[in-house]
Amino acid sequence: AAATADVVVIGGGLAGLTAARNLIAAGKSVILLEARDRAGGRVYNMPIGDGTTSEGGAEFIGPTQDRIAALATDMGVATFKTYNTGNNVYWRNGAKSTYAAGELPPDPDVADLFPALQQLGTIAATEITPGRPWTAAKAEEYDSQSFYTWSRANTTTDGARVLLDEFISTSLSVRSKDVSLLYVLNYIAAAGNEGNHGTLDRLINVAGGAQESRFVGGSALVPLKLAAKLGRVVKYSAPARKVTVASGRVTVVADGITVTAKRAIVAMSPSMASKIDFEPALPASRAQLMQRYPMGSVAKFVAVYDTPFWRADGLTGQAVSDIGPIDATFDNSPPDASRGILMGFVSQSNMRKLDSASSADFAKACLGSFVQYFGAKAASPKRTAFQRWDNELWSGGGPVGVAASGVLTEFGHALAKPTGLIHWAGTETSDYWTGYMDGAVRSGERVAKEIAAQL
Ligand SMILES: Cc1cc2nc3c(=O)[nH]c(=O)nc-3n(C[C@H](O)[C@H](O)[C@H](O)COP(=O)(O)OP(=O)(O)OC[C@H]3O[C@@H](n4cnc5c(N)ncnc54)[C@H](O)[C@@H]3O)c2cc1C
């Protein structure tokens, strides 16, 4: 089929859906092409085998994430607080201890960690402009180091280093050597909004931070309801293969449909965008940026129990660990706690170790982590489920694209800059809450404004 519209949007995650919604509100005609047979992208309500779902991708929302909050309100999706009462589990060197939620883990080396965290927070707050880290006076210095080299130079103890690596693993699902210090500083600076500069606490905390709340019915209700409102604007199972710009028009060839429009929006991570053919070739800075922005490696695993038994044991359901396969956990039970659901992240090297594991072996290995952290009661769930994002053709990993040393200072400027008739969205392009649902929504709002001002 052939179709025309003012704007063709490629990608039906929160970024693309938001762009489509706002352009339609501005009186423009839109067609949105989505590769999958569902909307939401990295936001997904994963079936757990009993007719219900649990968040398989993005889940949490917190303070200053105003744009996803406003969208959820518009879609009639309510939030509730993440379960956060009691103690967290800390697994280190083969031993388990517990500590109060909101505190740092009880590692003897934690005294060495604290100044490093403070230093990160101070640099992010005073030297980094969110979304433009390459403009910092010391941008070259920060971008020439991986987070690993910085953390080794600024701590002396194993415990502090393990916890700094865990900070990177739980927030970005990469190893600390895979990511530039400048990228991490920007990630911290971006954990805020126009009126509140980002902070490390807001990034990593449950209470008062990005993990504070969840969505009733699962986060995916937000994109699913928005997609339903957009109706026939959204074409599913329509991966875009080729984008051609000629004679002042942009034509997108997708499976089953070809759309010609005045502008195109590519609303996905840079590395997914690099799978599309562009004709003529994109400007080199954009094309090479897309070669240099890999996704993290991540899966989410859940186990479903009759009750959240860990609550009765005085535990939050949160664990942090120096081993895998699961190195961080949360209580994913529904708001009425009618069942107990434990959720665990498999990240970075732990994913690679399980790359070729069968589904049964993957689940078995993950459940083993739960038993270590929460005891024998964790051994017999009613059911388990997982989502391996690295194996998803249209995500390629998660939660976000990251930049290694040298990338942001040379190519960062190309992240959000339009190239002719093609505009770029996706959480990776957002000034605030890049990497999060909020950043995706903000990026969709931004491109819609850019284009509405031109058409
Ligand atoms: C395990 C995990 C946990 C996370 N936890 C959180 C969290 O707790 N809180 C939070 O705020 N964020 C979290 N995130 C991040 C969040 O999911 C993303 O920041 C956000 O959803 C990105 O939205 P997007 O629209 O930018 O990109 P995506 O959601 O990736 O959307 C891109 C869309 O484009 C489609 N697509 C790709 N290629 C093509 C093509 N060629 N043609 C057509 N369509 C194409 C894809 O199918 C997808 O639907 C998490 C992510 C993961 C994976």
Coordinates of C-alpha atoms in Angstrom, one line a residue, residues 3-428:
A3 CA 0.1 6.5 1.7
T4 CA 0.9 10.2 2.2
A5 CA 0.9 12.3 5.3
D6 CA 2.5 15.5 6.6
V7 CA 4.7 13.5 8.9
V8 CA 5.8 9.8 9.0
V9 CA 6.9 8.6 12.4
I10 CA 9.1 5.5 12.5
G11 CA 8.9 3.7 15.9
G12 CA 5.9 3.3 18.2
G13 CA 7.6 3.6 21.6
L14 CA 6.7 6.4 23.9
A15 CA 8.8 8.8 21.9
G16 CA 7.1 8.1 18.5
L17 CA 3.7 7.9 20.0
T18 CA 4.1 11.2 21.8
A19 CA 5.3 12.9 18.6
A20 CA 2.4 11.6 16.7
R21 CA -0.1 12.7 19.3
N22 CA 1.3 16.2 19.5
L23 CA 1.6 16.6 15.7
I24 CA -2.0 15.5 15.3
A25 CA -3.0 18.0 18.0
A26 CA -1.2 20.7 15.9
G27 CA -3.4 19.8 12.9
K28 CA -0.8 17.7 11.0
S29 CA -1.6 14.3 9.4
V30 CA 0.6 11.5 10.6
I31 CA 1.3 7.9 9.9
L32 CA 3.3 5.9 12.4
L33 CA 5.2 2.8 11.4
E34 CA 5.9 0.2 14.1
A35 CA 8.0 -2.9 13.5
R36 CA 6.4 -5.0 16.2
D37 CA 2.8 -6.1 16.4
R38 CA 2.4 -4.0 19.6
A39 CA 3.1 -0.5 20.7
G40 CA 5.4 0.5 23.6
G41 CA 8.9 -0.7 22.5
R42 CA 11.0 -0.9 25.7
V43 CA 7.8 -0.6 27.8
Y44 CA 6.1 -4.0 27.8
N45 CA 3.6 -5.8 30.1
M46 CA 5.1 -9.3 30.0
P47 CA 2.5 -12.2 30.2
I48 CA 3.3 -14.4 33.3
G49 CA 1.2 -17.3 32.2
D50 CA -1.9 -16.9 34.3
G51 CA -3.7 -14.3 32.2
T52 CA -1.9 -11.4 34.0
T53 CA 1.3 -9.5 33.3
S54 CA 4.3 -8.0 35.0
E55 CA 6.5 -5.2 33.8
G56 CA 9.1 -6.8 31.4
G57 CA 10.8 -3.5 30.5
A58 CA 10.5 0.0 31.9
E59 CA 8.6 0.1 35.2
F60 CA 9.4 2.9 37.6
I61 CA 8.6 6.6 37.7
G62 CA 9.8 9.2 40.2
P63 CA 9.9 12.9 41.1
T64 CA 10.6 15.4 38.3
Q65 CA 9.6 12.9 35.6
D66 CA 6.7 15.3 34.9
R67 CA 6.2 14.5 31.2
I68 CA 5.6 10.7 31.6
A69 CA 3.5 11.6 34.7
A70 CA 1.3 14.0 32.7
L71 CA 0.9 11.5 29.8
A72 CA -0.1 8.7 32.3
T73 CA -2.6 11.1 33.9
D74 CA -4.1 11.9 30.4
M75 CA -4.3 8.2 29.7
G76 CA -6.0 7.5 33.1
V77 CA -3.2 5.3 34.4
A78 CA -2.6 5.7 38.1
T79 CA 0.6 5.2 40.1
F80 CA 1.4 3.5 43.5
K81 CA 4.5 3.5 45.6
T82 CA 7.1 0.8 45.1
Y83 CA 7.2 -1.5 48.1
N84 CA 10.1 -0.2 50.2
T85 CA 9.5 -1.1 53.8
G86 CA 12.1 -3.0 55.8
N87 CA 15.6 -4.1 55.0
N88 CA 17.5 -4.6 51.8
V89 CA 19.7 -7.6 51.2
Y90 CA 23.4 -7.2 50.4
W91 CA 25.2 -10.2 48.9
R92 CA 29.0 -9.8 48.8
N93 CA 31.9 -12.3 48.9
G94 CA 29.4 -15.2 49.2
A95 CA 27.8 -13.8 52.4
K96 CA 24.4 -12.2 53.0
S97 CA 23.7 -9.2 55.2
T98 CA 20.8 -6.7 55.4
Y99 CA 20.6 -3.0 55.8
A100 CA 17.9 -0.4 56.1
A101 CA 16.3 0.8 52.8
G102 CA 17.7 4.2 51.9
E103 CA 21.1 3.6 53.5
L104 CA 24.3 2.5 51.8
P105 CA 25.1 -1.2 52.0
P106 CA 26.9 -2.3 55.2
D107 CA 30.2 -2.8 53.5
P108 CA 33.3 -2.1 55.6
D109 CA 34.7 -0.3 52.6
V110 CA 31.7 2.0 52.3
A111 CA 33.7 4.9 53.9
D112 CA 35.8 4.9 50.8
L113 CA 32.7 5.0 48.5
F114 CA 31.1 8.0 50.0
P115 CA 33.6 10.7 48.9
A116 CA 33.6 9.3 45.4
L117 CA 29.8 9.5 45.2
Q118 CA 29.9 13.0 46.5
Q119 CA 32.5 14.0 44.0
L120 CA 30.4 12.6 41.1
G121 CA 27.3 14.5 42.4
T122 CA 29.2 17.8 42.7
I123 CA 30.7 17.6 39.2
A124 CA 27.4 16.7 37.7
A125 CA 25.6 19.5 39.6
T126 CA 28.2 22.3 39.0
E127 CA 29.9 21.5 35.7
I128 CA 27.5 19.6 33.4
T129 CA 24.6 21.1 31.4
P130 CA 22.1 18.3 31.0
G131 CA 21.9 17.1 27.4
R132 CA 25.1 19.1 26.5
P133 CA 27.9 17.5 28.5
W134 CA 30.4 18.2 25.7
T135 CA 30.2 21.9 26.5
A136 CA 31.7 21.4 30.0
A137 CA 35.1 23.0 30.5
K138 CA 36.6 19.7 31.4
A139 CA 34.6 17.7 28.9
E140 CA 37.7 16.3 27.1
E141 CA 39.2 15.2 30.4
Y142 CA 36.0 13.4 31.6
D143 CA 35.3 11.9 28.2
S144 CA 38.8 10.4 27.9
Q145 CA 38.2 8.2 30.9
S146 CA 35.9 5.2 31.3
F147 CA 33.8 5.1 34.5
Y148 CA 36.1 2.2 35.4
T149 CA 39.3 4.1 35.2
W150 CA 37.8 7.0 37.1
S151 CA 36.5 4.8 39.9
R152 CA 39.8 3.0 40.3
A153 CA 41.7 6.3 40.5
N154 CA 39.3 7.7 43.1
T155 CA 38.8 4.8 45.4
T156 CA 41.2 2.3 47.0
T157 CA 39.0 -0.4 48.4
D158 CA 37.4 -3.4 46.7
G159 CA 34.1 -2.7 48.4
A160 CA 33.8 0.8 47.0
R161 CA 34.7 -0.4 43.6
V162 CA 32.2 -3.2 43.6
L163 CA 29.5 -0.8 44.6
L164 CA 30.4 1.8 42.0
D165 CA 30.4 -1.0 39.3
E166 CA 27.0 -2.0 40.7
F167 CA 25.7 1.6 40.3
I168 CA 26.6 1.3 36.6
S169 CA 25.2 -2.2 36.2
T170 CA 21.9 -1.4 37.8
S171 CA 21.4 2.0 36.0
L172 CA 22.9 1.3 32.6
S173 CA 23.3 -2.6 32.4
V174 CA 26.9 -2.2 31.1
R175 CA 30.2 -2.8 32.7
S176 CA 31.9 0.3 34.1
K177 CA 34.6 0.0 31.4
D178 CA 32.0 0.2 28.7
V179 CA 30.9 3.7 29.4
S180 CA 32.6 7.2 29.5
L181 CA 32.8 9.1 32.7
L182 CA 31.3 12.1 30.8
Y183 CA 28.2 10.0 29.9
V184 CA 27.7 9.0 33.5
L185 CA 28.0 12.6 34.7
N186 CA 25.4 13.6 32.2
Y187 CA 23.1 10.8 33.2
I188 CA 23.3 12.1 36.8
A189 CA 22.8 15.8 35.6
A190 CA 19.8 14.7 33.6
A191 CA 18.0 13.2 36.6
G192 CA 15.9 16.3 37.0
N193 CA 13.8 18.8 35.1
E194 CA 14.0 22.4 34.0
G195 CA 13.6 23.6 37.6
N196 CA 15.7 21.0 39.4
H197 CA 19.2 20.0 38.3
G198 CA 19.7 16.3 38.4
T199 CA 21.1 14.5 41.4
L200 CA 22.6 11.1 42.1
D201 CA 20.1 10.5 44.9
R202 CA 17.2 11.2 42.6
L203 CA 18.7 8.8 40.0
I204 CA 19.4 5.8 42.3
N205 CA 16.9 6.1 45.2
V206 CA 13.5 4.4 45.6
A207 CA 12.0 6.9 48.1
G208 CA 12.4 10.4 46.5
G209 CA 14.1 8.9 43.4
A210 CA 13.5 7.3 40.0
Q211 CA 12.3 4.0 41.5
E212 CA 9.7 5.6 43.8
S213 CA 6.5 4.6 42.1
R214 CA 4.9 2.1 39.6
F215 CA 1.9 2.1 37.4
V216 CA -1.3 0.4 38.4
G217 CA -1.9 -2.3 35.7
G218 CA 1.7 -2.0 34.5
S219 CA 3.6 0.8 32.7
A220 CA 2.7 -0.5 29.3
L221 CA -0.9 0.7 29.7
V222 CA 0.4 4.2 29.0
P223 CA 1.7 3.5 25.5
L224 CA -1.0 1.0 24.8
K225 CA -3.8 3.4 25.6
L226 CA -2.1 6.2 23.6
A227 CA -1.7 3.9 20.6
A228 CA -5.4 2.9 20.9
K229 CA -6.4 6.6 20.8
L230 CA -4.2 7.1 17.7
G231 CA -6.1 4.2 16.1
R232 CA -5.4 3.7 12.4
V233 CA -2.6 6.2 12.5
V234 CA -0.4 3.4 13.8
K235 CA 0.6 0.6 11.4
Y236 CA 1.9 -2.5 13.1
S237 CA 4.3 -5.2 11.8
A238 CA 5.6 -2.5 9.5
P239 CA 9.4 -2.2 10.0
A240 CA 10.9 0.7 8.1
R241 CA 13.6 -0.6 5.8
K242 CA 14.6 2.4 3.7
V243 CA 14.3 6.2 4.0
T244 CA 14.8 8.2 0.8
V245 CA 14.9 11.9 0.6
A246 CA 14.2 13.3 -2.9
S247 CA 12.5 16.4 -4.4
G248 CA 11.7 17.9 -1.0
R249 CA 9.8 14.8 0.1
V250 CA 10.8 11.8 2.3
T251 CA 9.6 8.4 1.4
V252 CA 9.8 5.5 3.9
V253 CA 9.5 1.9 2.6
A254 CA 8.3 -0.4 5.2
D255 CA 7.0 -4.0 5.1
G256 CA 3.5 -3.7 3.6
I257 CA 3.4 0.0 3.2
T258 CA 5.3 2.9 1.6
V259 CA 4.7 6.4 3.1
T260 CA 5.6 9.7 1.5
A261 CA 5.7 12.8 3.7
K262 CA 7.1 16.3 4.3
R263 CA 9.1 15.2 7.3
A264 CA 10.1 11.9 8.9
I265 CA 10.8 11.3 12.6
V266 CA 13.0 8.4 13.6
A267 CA 12.0 7.6 17.2
M268 CA 14.2 4.8 18.5
S269 CA 17.7 4.3 19.9
P270 CA 20.6 5.3 17.6
S271 CA 21.7 1.7 17.2
M272 CA 18.3 0.6 16.1
A273 CA 18.2 3.5 13.6
S274 CA 21.4 2.3 12.1
K275 CA 19.6 -0.8 10.8
I276 CA 17.6 1.4 8.4
D277 CA 19.0 2.3 4.9
F278 CA 19.2 6.0 4.3
E279 CA 19.4 7.4 0.8
P280 CA 21.3 9.7 0.3
A281 CA 23.7 8.7 3.1
L282 CA 23.2 10.6 6.3
P283 CA 25.7 13.3 7.3
A284 CA 28.8 11.4 8.6
S285 CA 28.5 12.7 12.1
R286 CA 25.0 11.3 12.4
A287 CA 25.8 8.0 10.6
Q288 CA 28.9 7.4 12.7
L289 CA 27.2 8.4 16.0
M290 CA 24.8 5.5 15.2
Q291 CA 27.7 3.2 14.9
R292 CA 29.0 4.3 18.3
Y293 CA 26.0 4.1 20.6
P294 CA 25.5 0.4 21.6
M295 CA 22.6 -0.8 23.8
G296 CA 23.3 -2.2 27.3
S297 CA 22.6 -5.9 27.9
V298 CA 19.6 -6.7 30.1
A299 CA 16.9 -9.1 31.0
K300 CA 14.1 -9.0 33.6
F301 CA 13.1 -12.2 35.4
V302 CA 10.1 -12.6 37.7
A303 CA 8.9 -15.3 40.0
V304 CA 5.4 -15.4 41.2
Y305 CA 4.5 -16.7 44.7
D306 CA 1.2 -17.0 46.7
T307 CA 2.3 -14.1 48.9
P308 CA 5.2 -11.6 49.1
F309 CA 6.8 -13.8 51.8
W310 CA 9.9 -11.6 52.1
R311 CA 7.7 -8.8 53.6
A312 CA 6.9 -11.0 56.5
D313 CA 10.6 -11.6 56.9
G314 CA 11.1 -7.8 57.2
L315 CA 12.6 -7.4 53.8
T316 CA 11.8 -4.9 51.0
G317 CA 12.5 -7.5 48.3
Q318 CA 15.4 -5.3 47.1
A319 CA 18.8 -7.0 46.9
V320 CA 22.2 -5.8 45.6
S321 CA 24.8 -8.4 44.8
D322 CA 28.4 -8.7 43.6
I323 CA 27.5 -11.9 41.6
G324 CA 25.0 -12.9 39.0
P325 CA 23.0 -13.9 37.2
I326 CA 20.7 -11.5 39.0
D327 CA 22.6 -8.6 40.6
A328 CA 19.6 -6.4 41.7
T329 CA 16.0 -7.2 42.7
F330 CA 12.7 -5.5 43.5
D331 CA 9.3 -6.4 44.9
N332 CA 7.0 -6.4 41.8
S333 CA 3.9 -7.5 43.5
P334 CA 0.6 -5.9 42.5
P335 CA -0.7 -3.0 44.7
D336 CA -3.1 -5.2 46.7
A337 CA -0.3 -7.8 47.3
S338 CA -2.8 -10.5 46.3
R339 CA 0.3 -12.4 45.0
G340 CA 4.0 -12.0 45.6
I341 CA 6.2 -11.2 42.6
L342 CA 10.0 -10.9 42.9
M343 CA 11.7 -9.2 39.9
G344 CA 15.4 -9.4 39.2
F345 CA 17.7 -7.8 36.6
V346 CA 20.3 -9.8 34.7
S347 CA 22.8 -7.3 33.3
Q348 CA 26.1 -6.8 31.4
S349 CA 28.5 -9.8 31.6
N350 CA 25.8 -11.9 33.4
M351 CA 23.8 -11.7 30.2
R352 CA 26.7 -12.8 28.1
K353 CA 27.2 -15.9 30.3
L354 CA 23.6 -16.9 29.6
D355 CA 23.6 -16.0 25.9
S356 CA 23.1 -19.5 24.7
A357 CA 21.2 -20.8 27.8
S358 CA 17.9 -22.4 27.0
S359 CA 14.8 -20.8 28.5
A360 CA 14.7 -23.5 31.2
D361 CA 18.3 -23.0 32.1
F362 CA 18.0 -19.3 32.1
A363 CA 15.0 -19.4 34.5
K364 CA 16.8 -22.0 36.7
A365 CA 19.9 -19.8 37.0
C366 CA 17.8 -16.7 37.8
L367 CA 15.8 -18.5 40.5
G368 CA 19.1 -19.6 42.1
S369 CA 19.9 -16.0 42.7
F370 CA 16.5 -15.4 44.4
V371 CA 17.1 -18.4 46.7
Q372 CA 20.5 -17.0 47.7
Y373 CA 19.1 -13.6 48.5
F374 CA 15.7 -14.5 49.9
G375 CA 16.0 -18.1 51.2
A376 CA 14.4 -21.4 50.6
K377 CA 10.9 -20.0 50.2
A378 CA 12.0 -18.5 47.0
A379 CA 12.7 -21.9 45.5
S380 CA 9.2 -22.9 44.6
P381 CA 7.4 -20.1 42.7
K382 CA 4.0 -20.8 41.1
R383 CA 5.4 -19.6 37.8
T384 CA 8.3 -17.7 36.3
A385 CA 8.7 -15.4 33.3
F386 CA 11.4 -13.3 31.7
Q387 CA 12.2 -10.9 28.9
R388 CA 15.7 -11.0 27.4
W389 CA 16.0 -7.6 25.7
D390 CA 19.3 -8.5 24.0
N391 CA 17.4 -11.1 21.9
E392 CA 14.7 -8.6 20.8
L393 CA 15.2 -7.8 17.1
W394 CA 13.7 -4.3 17.5
S395 CA 15.4 -3.3 20.7
G396 CA 18.8 -5.0 20.6
G397 CA 19.3 -4.7 24.3
G398 CA 18.5 -2.1 27.0
P399 CA 17.7 -0.1 28.9
V400 CA 19.4 2.6 26.9
G401 CA 22.2 3.3 24.4
V402 CA 25.5 4.3 26.0
A403 CA 28.6 6.1 24.9
A404 CA 32.1 4.9 25.5
S405 CA 35.1 7.3 25.9
G406 CA 35.4 9.9 23.2
V407 CA 32.0 9.6 21.7
L408 CA 30.0 12.4 23.3
T409 CA 32.6 15.1 22.8
E410 CA 32.9 14.2 19.1
F411 CA 29.5 13.0 18.1
G412 CA 27.1 14.0 20.9
H413 CA 26.0 17.2 19.1
A414 CA 24.4 14.9 16.3
L415 CA 22.1 13.1 18.8
A416 CA 19.1 15.3 18.5
K417 CA 20.0 17.6 15.5
P418 CA 17.6 17.3 12.5
T419 CA 19.3 16.2 9.3
G420 CA 17.3 17.8 6.5
L421 CA 13.8 16.4 6.5
I422 CA 14.6 13.8 9.1
H423 CA 14.2 14.5 12.8
W424 CA 15.5 12.3 15.6
A425 CA 13.7 11.3 18.8
G426 CA 14.0 8.6 21.4
T427 CA 15.0 8.7 25.0
E428 CA 18.7 8.9 24.1

